[in-house]
Short mmCIF file of C-alpha atoms and ligand atoms in Angstrom, two decimals:
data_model
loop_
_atom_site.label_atom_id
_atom_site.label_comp_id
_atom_site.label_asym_id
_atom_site.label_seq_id
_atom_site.Cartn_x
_atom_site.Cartn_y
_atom_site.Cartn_z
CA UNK A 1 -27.49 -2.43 -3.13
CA UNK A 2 -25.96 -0.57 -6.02
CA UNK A 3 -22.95 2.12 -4.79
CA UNK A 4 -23.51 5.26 -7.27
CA UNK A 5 -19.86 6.62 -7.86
CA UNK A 6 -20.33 10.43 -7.49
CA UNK A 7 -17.87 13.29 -9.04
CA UNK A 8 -17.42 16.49 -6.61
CA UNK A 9 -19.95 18.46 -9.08
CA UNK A 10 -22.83 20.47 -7.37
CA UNK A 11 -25.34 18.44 -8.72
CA UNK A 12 -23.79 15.11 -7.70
CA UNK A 13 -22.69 16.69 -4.53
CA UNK A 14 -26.62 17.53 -3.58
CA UNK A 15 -27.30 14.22 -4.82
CA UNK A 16 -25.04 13.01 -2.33
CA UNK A 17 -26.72 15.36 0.52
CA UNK A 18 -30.34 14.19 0.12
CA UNK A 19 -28.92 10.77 0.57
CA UNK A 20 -27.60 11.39 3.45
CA UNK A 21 -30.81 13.42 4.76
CA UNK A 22 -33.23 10.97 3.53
CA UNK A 23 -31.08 8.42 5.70
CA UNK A 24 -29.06 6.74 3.59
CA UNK A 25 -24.76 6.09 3.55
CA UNK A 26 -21.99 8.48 1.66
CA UNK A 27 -18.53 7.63 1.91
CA UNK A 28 -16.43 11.09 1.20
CA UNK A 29 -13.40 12.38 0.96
CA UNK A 30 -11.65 14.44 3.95
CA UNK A 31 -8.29 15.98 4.45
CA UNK A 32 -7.45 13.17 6.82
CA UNK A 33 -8.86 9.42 5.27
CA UNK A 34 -12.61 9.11 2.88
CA UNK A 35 -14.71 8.76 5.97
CA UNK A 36 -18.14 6.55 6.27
CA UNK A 37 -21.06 9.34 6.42
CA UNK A 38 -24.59 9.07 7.57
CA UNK A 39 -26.37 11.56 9.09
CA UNK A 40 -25.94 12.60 12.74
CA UNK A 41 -28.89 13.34 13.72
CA UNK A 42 -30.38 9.73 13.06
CA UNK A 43 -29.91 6.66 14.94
CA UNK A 44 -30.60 4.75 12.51
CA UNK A 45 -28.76 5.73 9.80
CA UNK A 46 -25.83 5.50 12.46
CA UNK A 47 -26.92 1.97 12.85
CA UNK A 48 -25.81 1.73 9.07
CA UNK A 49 -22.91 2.88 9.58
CA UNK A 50 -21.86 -0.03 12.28
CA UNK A 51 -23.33 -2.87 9.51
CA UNK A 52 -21.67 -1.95 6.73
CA UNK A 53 -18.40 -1.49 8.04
CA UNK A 54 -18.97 -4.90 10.16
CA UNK A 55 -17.52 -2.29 13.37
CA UNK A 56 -18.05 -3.30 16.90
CA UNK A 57 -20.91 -1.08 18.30
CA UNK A 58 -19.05 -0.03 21.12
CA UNK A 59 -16.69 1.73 19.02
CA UNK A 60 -18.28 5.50 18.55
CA UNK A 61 -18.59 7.95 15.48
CA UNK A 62 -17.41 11.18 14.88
CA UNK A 63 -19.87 14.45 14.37
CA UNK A 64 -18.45 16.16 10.98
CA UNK A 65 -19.78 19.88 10.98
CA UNK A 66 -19.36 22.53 8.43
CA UNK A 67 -19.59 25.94 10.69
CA UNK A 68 -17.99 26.21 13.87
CA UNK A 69 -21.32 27.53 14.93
CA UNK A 70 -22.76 23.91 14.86
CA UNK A 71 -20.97 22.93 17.99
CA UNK A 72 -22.29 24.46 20.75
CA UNK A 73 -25.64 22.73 19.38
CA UNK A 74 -23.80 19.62 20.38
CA UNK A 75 -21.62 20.16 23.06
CA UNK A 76 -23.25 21.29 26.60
CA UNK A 77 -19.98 22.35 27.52
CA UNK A 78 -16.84 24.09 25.53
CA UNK A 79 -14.11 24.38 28.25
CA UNK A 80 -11.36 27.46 27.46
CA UNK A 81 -8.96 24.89 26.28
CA UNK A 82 -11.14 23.32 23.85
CA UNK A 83 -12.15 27.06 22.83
CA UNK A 84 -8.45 27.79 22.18
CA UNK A 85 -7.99 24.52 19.63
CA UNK A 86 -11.14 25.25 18.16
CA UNK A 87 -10.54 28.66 17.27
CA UNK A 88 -6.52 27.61 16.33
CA UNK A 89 -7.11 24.22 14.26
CA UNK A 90 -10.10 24.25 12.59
CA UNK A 91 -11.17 23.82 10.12
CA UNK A 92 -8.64 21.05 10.08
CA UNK A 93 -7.45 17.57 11.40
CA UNK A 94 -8.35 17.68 14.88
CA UNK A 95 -11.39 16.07 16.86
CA UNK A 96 -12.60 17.21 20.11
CA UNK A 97 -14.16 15.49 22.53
CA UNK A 98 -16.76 17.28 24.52
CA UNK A 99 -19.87 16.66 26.86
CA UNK A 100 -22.91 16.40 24.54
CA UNK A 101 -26.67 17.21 24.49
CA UNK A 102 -29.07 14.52 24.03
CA UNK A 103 -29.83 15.72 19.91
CA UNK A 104 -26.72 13.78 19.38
CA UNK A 105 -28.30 10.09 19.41
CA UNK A 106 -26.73 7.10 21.57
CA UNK A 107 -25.71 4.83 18.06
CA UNK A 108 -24.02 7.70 17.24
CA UNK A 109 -21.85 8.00 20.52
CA UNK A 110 -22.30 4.05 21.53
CA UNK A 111 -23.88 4.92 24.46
CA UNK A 112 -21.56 8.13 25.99
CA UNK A 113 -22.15 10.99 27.22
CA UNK A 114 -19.28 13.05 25.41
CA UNK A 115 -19.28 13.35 21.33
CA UNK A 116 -16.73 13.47 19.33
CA UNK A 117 -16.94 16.57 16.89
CA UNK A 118 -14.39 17.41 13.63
CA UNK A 119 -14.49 20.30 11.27
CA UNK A 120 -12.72 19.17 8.25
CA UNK A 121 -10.96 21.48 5.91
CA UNK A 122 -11.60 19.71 2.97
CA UNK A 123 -13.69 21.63 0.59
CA UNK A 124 -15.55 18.35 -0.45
CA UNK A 125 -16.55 17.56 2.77
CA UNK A 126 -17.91 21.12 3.74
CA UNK A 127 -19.85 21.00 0.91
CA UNK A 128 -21.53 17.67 1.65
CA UNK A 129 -22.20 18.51 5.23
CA UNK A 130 -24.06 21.83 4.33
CA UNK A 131 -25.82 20.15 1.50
CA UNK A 132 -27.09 17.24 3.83
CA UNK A 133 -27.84 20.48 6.28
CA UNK A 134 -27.43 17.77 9.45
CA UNK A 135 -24.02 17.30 11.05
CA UNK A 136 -22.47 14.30 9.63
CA UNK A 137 -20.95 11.45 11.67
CA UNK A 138 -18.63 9.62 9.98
CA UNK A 139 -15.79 6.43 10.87
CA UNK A 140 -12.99 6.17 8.00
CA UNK A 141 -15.05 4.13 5.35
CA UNK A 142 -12.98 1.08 5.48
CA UNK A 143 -14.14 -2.77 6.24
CA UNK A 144 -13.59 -3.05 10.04
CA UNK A 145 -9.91 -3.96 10.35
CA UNK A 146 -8.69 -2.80 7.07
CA UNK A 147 -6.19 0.09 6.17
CA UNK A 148 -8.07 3.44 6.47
CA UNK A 149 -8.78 4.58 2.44
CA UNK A 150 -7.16 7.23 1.09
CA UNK A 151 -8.23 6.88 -2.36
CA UNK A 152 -11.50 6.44 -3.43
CA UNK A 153 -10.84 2.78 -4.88
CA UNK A 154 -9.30 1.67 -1.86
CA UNK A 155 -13.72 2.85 -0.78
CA UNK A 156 -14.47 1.22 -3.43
CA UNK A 157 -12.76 -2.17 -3.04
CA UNK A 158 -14.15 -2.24 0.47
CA UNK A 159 -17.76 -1.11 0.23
CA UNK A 160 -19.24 -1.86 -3.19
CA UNK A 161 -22.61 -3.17 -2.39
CA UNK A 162 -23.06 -2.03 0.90
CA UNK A 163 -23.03 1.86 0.51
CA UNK A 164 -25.11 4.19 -1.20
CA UNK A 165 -22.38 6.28 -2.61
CA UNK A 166 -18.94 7.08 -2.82
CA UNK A 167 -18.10 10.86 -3.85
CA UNK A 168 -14.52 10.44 -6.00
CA UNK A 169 -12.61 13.32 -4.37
CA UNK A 170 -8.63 11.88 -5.00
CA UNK A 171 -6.04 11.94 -2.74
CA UNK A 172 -6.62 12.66 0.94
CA UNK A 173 -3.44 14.30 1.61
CA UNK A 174 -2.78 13.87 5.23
CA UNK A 175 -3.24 10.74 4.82
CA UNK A 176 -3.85 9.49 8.53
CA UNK A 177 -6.77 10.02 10.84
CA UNK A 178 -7.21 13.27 12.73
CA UNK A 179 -5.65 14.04 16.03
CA UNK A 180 -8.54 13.44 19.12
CA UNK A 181 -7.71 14.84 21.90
CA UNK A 182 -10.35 14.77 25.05
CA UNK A 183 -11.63 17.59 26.93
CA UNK A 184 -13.63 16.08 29.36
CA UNK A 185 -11.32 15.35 32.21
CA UNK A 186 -8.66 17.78 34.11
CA UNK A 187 -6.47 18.22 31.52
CA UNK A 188 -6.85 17.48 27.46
CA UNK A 189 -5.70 14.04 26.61
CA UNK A 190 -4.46 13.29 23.09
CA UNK A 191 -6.23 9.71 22.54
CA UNK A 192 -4.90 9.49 18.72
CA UNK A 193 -1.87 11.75 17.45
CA UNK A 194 -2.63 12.64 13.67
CA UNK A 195 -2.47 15.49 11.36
CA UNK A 196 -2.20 18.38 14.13
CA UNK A 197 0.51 17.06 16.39
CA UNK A 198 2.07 17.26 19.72
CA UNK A 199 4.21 20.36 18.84
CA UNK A 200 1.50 22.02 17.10
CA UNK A 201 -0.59 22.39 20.09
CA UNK A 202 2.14 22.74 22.73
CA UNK A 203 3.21 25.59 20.70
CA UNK A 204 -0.57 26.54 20.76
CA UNK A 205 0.16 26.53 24.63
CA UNK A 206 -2.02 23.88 24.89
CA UNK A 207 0.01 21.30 27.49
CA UNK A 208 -1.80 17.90 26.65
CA UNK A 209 -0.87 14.92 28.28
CA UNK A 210 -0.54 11.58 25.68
CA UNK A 211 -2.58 8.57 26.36
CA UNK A 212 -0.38 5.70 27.35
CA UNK A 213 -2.61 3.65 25.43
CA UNK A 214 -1.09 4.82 22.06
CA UNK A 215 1.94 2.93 21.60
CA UNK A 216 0.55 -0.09 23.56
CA UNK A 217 -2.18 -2.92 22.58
CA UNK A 218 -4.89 -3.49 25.09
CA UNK A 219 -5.94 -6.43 26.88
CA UNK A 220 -9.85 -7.49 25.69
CA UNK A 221 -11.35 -6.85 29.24
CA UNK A 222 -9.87 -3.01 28.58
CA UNK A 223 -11.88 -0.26 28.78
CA UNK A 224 -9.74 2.82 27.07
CA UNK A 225 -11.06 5.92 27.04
CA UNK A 226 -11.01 5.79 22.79
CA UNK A 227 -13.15 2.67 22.56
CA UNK A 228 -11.50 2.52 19.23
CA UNK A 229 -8.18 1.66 20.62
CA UNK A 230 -8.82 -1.91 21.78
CA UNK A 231 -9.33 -2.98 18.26
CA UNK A 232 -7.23 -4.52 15.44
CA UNK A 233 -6.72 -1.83 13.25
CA UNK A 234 -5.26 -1.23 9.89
CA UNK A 235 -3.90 -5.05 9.06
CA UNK A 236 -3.05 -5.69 5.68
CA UNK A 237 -3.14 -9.66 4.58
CA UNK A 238 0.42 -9.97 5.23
CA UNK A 239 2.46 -10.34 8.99
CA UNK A 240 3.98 -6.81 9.26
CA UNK A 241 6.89 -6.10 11.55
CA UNK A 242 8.22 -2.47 12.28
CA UNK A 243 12.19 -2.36 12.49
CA UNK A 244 12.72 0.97 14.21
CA UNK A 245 15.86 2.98 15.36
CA UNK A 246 18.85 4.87 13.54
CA UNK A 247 18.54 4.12 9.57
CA UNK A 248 21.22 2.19 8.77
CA UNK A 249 21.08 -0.30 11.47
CA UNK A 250 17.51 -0.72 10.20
CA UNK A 251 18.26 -1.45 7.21
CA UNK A 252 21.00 -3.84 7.95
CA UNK A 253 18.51 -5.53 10.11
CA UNK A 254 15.75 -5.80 7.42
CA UNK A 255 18.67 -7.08 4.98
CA UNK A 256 18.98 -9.85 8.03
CA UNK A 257 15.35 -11.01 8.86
CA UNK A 258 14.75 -11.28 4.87
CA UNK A 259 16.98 -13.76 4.48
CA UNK A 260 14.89 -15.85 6.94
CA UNK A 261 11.74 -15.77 5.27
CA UNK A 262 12.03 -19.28 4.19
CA UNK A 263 10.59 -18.83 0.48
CA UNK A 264 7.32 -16.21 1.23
CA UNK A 265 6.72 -13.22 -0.91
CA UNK A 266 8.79 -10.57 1.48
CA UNK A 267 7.88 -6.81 0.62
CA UNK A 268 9.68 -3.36 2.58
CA UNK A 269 8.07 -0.36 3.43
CA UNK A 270 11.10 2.35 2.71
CA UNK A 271 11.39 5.56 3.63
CA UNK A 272 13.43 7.49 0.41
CA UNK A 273 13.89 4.28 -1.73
CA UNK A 274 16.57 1.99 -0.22
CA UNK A 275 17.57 -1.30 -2.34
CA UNK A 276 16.87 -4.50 -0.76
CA UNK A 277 16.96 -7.88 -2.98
CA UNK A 278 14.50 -10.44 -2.82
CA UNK A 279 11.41 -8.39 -1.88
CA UNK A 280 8.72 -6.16 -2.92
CA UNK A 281 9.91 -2.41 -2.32
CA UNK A 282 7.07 0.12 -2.01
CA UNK A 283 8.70 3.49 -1.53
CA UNK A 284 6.75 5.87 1.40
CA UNK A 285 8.63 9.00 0.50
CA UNK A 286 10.83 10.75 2.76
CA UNK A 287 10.61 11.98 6.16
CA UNK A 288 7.42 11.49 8.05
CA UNK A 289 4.86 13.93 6.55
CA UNK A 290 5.05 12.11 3.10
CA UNK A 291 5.13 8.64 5.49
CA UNK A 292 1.86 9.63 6.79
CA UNK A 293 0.20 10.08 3.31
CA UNK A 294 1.22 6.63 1.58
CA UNK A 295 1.10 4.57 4.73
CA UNK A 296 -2.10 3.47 4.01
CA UNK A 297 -1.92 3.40 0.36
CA UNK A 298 1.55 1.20 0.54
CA UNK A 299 -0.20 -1.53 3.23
CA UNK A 300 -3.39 -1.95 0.62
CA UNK A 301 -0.70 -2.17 -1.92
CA UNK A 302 1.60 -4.89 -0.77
CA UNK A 303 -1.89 -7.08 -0.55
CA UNK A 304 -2.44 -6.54 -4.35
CA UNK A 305 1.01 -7.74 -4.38
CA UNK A 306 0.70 -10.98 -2.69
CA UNK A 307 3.14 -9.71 0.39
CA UNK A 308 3.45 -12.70 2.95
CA UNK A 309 5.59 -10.53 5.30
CA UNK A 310 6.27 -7.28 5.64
CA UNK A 311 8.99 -5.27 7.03
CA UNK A 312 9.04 -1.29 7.83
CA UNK A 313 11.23 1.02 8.60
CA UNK A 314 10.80 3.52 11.06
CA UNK A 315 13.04 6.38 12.22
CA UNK A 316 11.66 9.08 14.19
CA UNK A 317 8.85 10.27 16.54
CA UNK A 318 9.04 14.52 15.87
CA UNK A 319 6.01 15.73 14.50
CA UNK A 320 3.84 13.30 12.38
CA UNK A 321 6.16 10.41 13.29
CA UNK A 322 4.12 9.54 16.62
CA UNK A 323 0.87 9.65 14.07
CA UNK A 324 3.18 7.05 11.79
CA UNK A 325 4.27 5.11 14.37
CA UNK A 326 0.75 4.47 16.35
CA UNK A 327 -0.54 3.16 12.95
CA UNK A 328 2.40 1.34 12.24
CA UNK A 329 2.30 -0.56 15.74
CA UNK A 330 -1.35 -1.50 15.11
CA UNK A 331 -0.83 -2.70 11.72
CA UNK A 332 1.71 -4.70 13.03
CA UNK A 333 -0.03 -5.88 16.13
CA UNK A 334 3.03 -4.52 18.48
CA UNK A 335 5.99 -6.30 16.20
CA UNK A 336 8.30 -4.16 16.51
CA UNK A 337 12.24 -4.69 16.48
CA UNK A 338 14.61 -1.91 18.28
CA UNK A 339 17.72 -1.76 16.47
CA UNK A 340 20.84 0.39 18.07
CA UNK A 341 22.75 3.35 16.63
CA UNK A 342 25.83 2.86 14.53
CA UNK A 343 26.65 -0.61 15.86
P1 LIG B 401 -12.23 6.23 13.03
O1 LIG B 401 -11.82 7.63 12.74
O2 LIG B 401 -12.82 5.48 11.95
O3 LIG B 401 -11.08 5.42 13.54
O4 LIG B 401 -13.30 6.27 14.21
C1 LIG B 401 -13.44 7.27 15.13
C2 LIG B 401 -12.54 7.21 16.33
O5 LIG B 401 -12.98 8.20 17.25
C3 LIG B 401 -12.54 5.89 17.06
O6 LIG B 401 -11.22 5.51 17.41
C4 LIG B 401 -13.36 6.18 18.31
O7 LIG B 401 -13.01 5.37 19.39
C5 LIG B 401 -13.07 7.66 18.55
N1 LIG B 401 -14.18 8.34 19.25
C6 LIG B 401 -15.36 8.70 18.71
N2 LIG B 401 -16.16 9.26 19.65
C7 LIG B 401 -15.46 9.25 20.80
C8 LIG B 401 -15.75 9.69 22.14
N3 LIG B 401 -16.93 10.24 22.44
N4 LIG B 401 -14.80 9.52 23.08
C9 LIG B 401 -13.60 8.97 22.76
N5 LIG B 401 -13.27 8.53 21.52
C10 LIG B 401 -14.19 8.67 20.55
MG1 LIG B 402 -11.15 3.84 11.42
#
């Protein structure tokens, strides 16, 4: 299959809509990631979705909508708490998960009874979904596995020949996946921290509980309540181990472990440029807003660069931090090293 590359024009931005409509796949840009799009309204486009991406088909979609109108056609229930982030956060980079009604299909949900649903802020994105004129559902539009994108050649790269189009939107500049956080139970669960975090909604007064499950890997008989959880997630080519704890000690500890890397291309993920000899340095700005938007980019990066190993460092938890640090622990399937203070 040829993959058109679309500009954000109106007339390539219809194009992109009647694709969608007539069926077919769109990868797009978001605030959060480019996510995977197919319409959400059709199981079999949804079906698309899971074969291009090569994603485990227990591992459900998100509903994209473009009016906040749109969701009580999908939800059969909006509890006050849910009502309170809608009306707060979005448009923006949150996801809600609600009880659904049966127009949302089973491919699209992999078999649940709740949706998830996301009103993006991007004006790209709202302009796809109300030229498709169906809710979208939409993964990140990465191989299965892979770094989410955050540019459209890191789409590109990944799904040439097995999309119908990618819309060329730049920079997504949160730069991780949007914040879920579950409605369905006694009190809202946050399943994934992302762009609207912890403090942002307690200062909403909304007093959400955080899934153990986010700093932890799961076992393969696991059943989380974010199917997407139990997965590998976000692994670059290269073994990447998170050094965490007070800066300097991290960085004399990176300083340590590379020289034991016996003669493999080392590379360091660095928070405000330190110097390290002997390795590729890829620079993820400073403090953990800017960490969030060139995570992805930097892991994508270090595999153009031939990285063997990788080390990061890691600081802080406070605001996007616990979004940085969930990604980072996947991408480096739970190696992490705990360094002290000022030793
Ligand atoms: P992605 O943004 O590509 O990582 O994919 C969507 C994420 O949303 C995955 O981690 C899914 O597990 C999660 N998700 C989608 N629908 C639901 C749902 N109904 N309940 C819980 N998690 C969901
Ligand atoms: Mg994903």
């Amino acid at each position: 299959m040829e993959t058109k590359i679309l500009s954000t024009d109106e007339k390539d931005i219809n194009e992109a809509g009647k694709i969608i409509r007539n069926g077919g796949l769109v990868a797009f840009p978001t605030e959060t990631v480019y996510g995977l799009g197919a319409s959400a309204l059709d199981a079999f486009a949804a079906k698309k979705i899971y074969a291009a991406k090569g994603r485990p088909s227990d591992n459900p979609l998100i509903v994209h909508i473009c009016d906040k109108n749109q969701i009580e056609k999908i939800a059969a229930e909006i509890p006050p708490s849910a009502k309170t982030v809608i009306d707060k956060f979005m448009p923006g980079p949150i996801t809600v998960i609600l009880k659904k009604k049966p127009c949302i299909p089973d491919d699209v949900t992999a078999g649940l009874d709740t949706a998830a649903i996301r009103f993006p802020s991007h004006e790209t994105a709202q302009r796809l979904i109300r030229a498709a004129g169906v809710p979208i559902a939409a993964p990140s539009a990465n191989l299965s596995g892979k770094p989410s994108p955050t540019k459209a050649k890191h789409v590109i790269n990944d799904m040439t020949g097995r999309i119908d189009a990618v819309i060329d939107g730049g920079s997504c500049a949160v730069g991780v996946e949007s914040t879920i956080i579950d409605f369905t139970g006694e009190k809202p669960v946050i399943l994934r921290p992302g762009g609207v975090t912890y403090e942002d909604l307690k200062n909403a007064g909304i007093e959400a509980e955080i899934d153990k499950n986010i700093l932890r890997s799961i076992a393969a008989d696991e059943a989380p309540k974010c199917p997407g959880m139990k997965y590998k997630h976000y692994a670059p080519n290269a073994e990447v181990t998170v050094v965490e704890g007070e800066i300097t000690a991290v960085r004399r500890k990176i300083k340590e472990l590379l020289k034991g890397v016996n003669g493999k291309i080392a590379g360091v993920m660095t928070m405000d440029g330190a110097d390290y000899d002997n390795a590729v340095i890829l620079s993820v700005g400073s403090g953990n807003k800017e960490y969030a938007q060139n995570l992805f980019a930097a892991l994508r990066e270090f595999d153009e660069l031939g990285a063997e190993v990788v080390f990061a460092e890691f600081c802080d938890d406070g605001g996007y931090g616990l979004a940085v640090k969930n990604r980072l622990y996947k991408a480096a399937a739970q190696r992490v090293i705990h360094v002290g203070g000022n030793e």
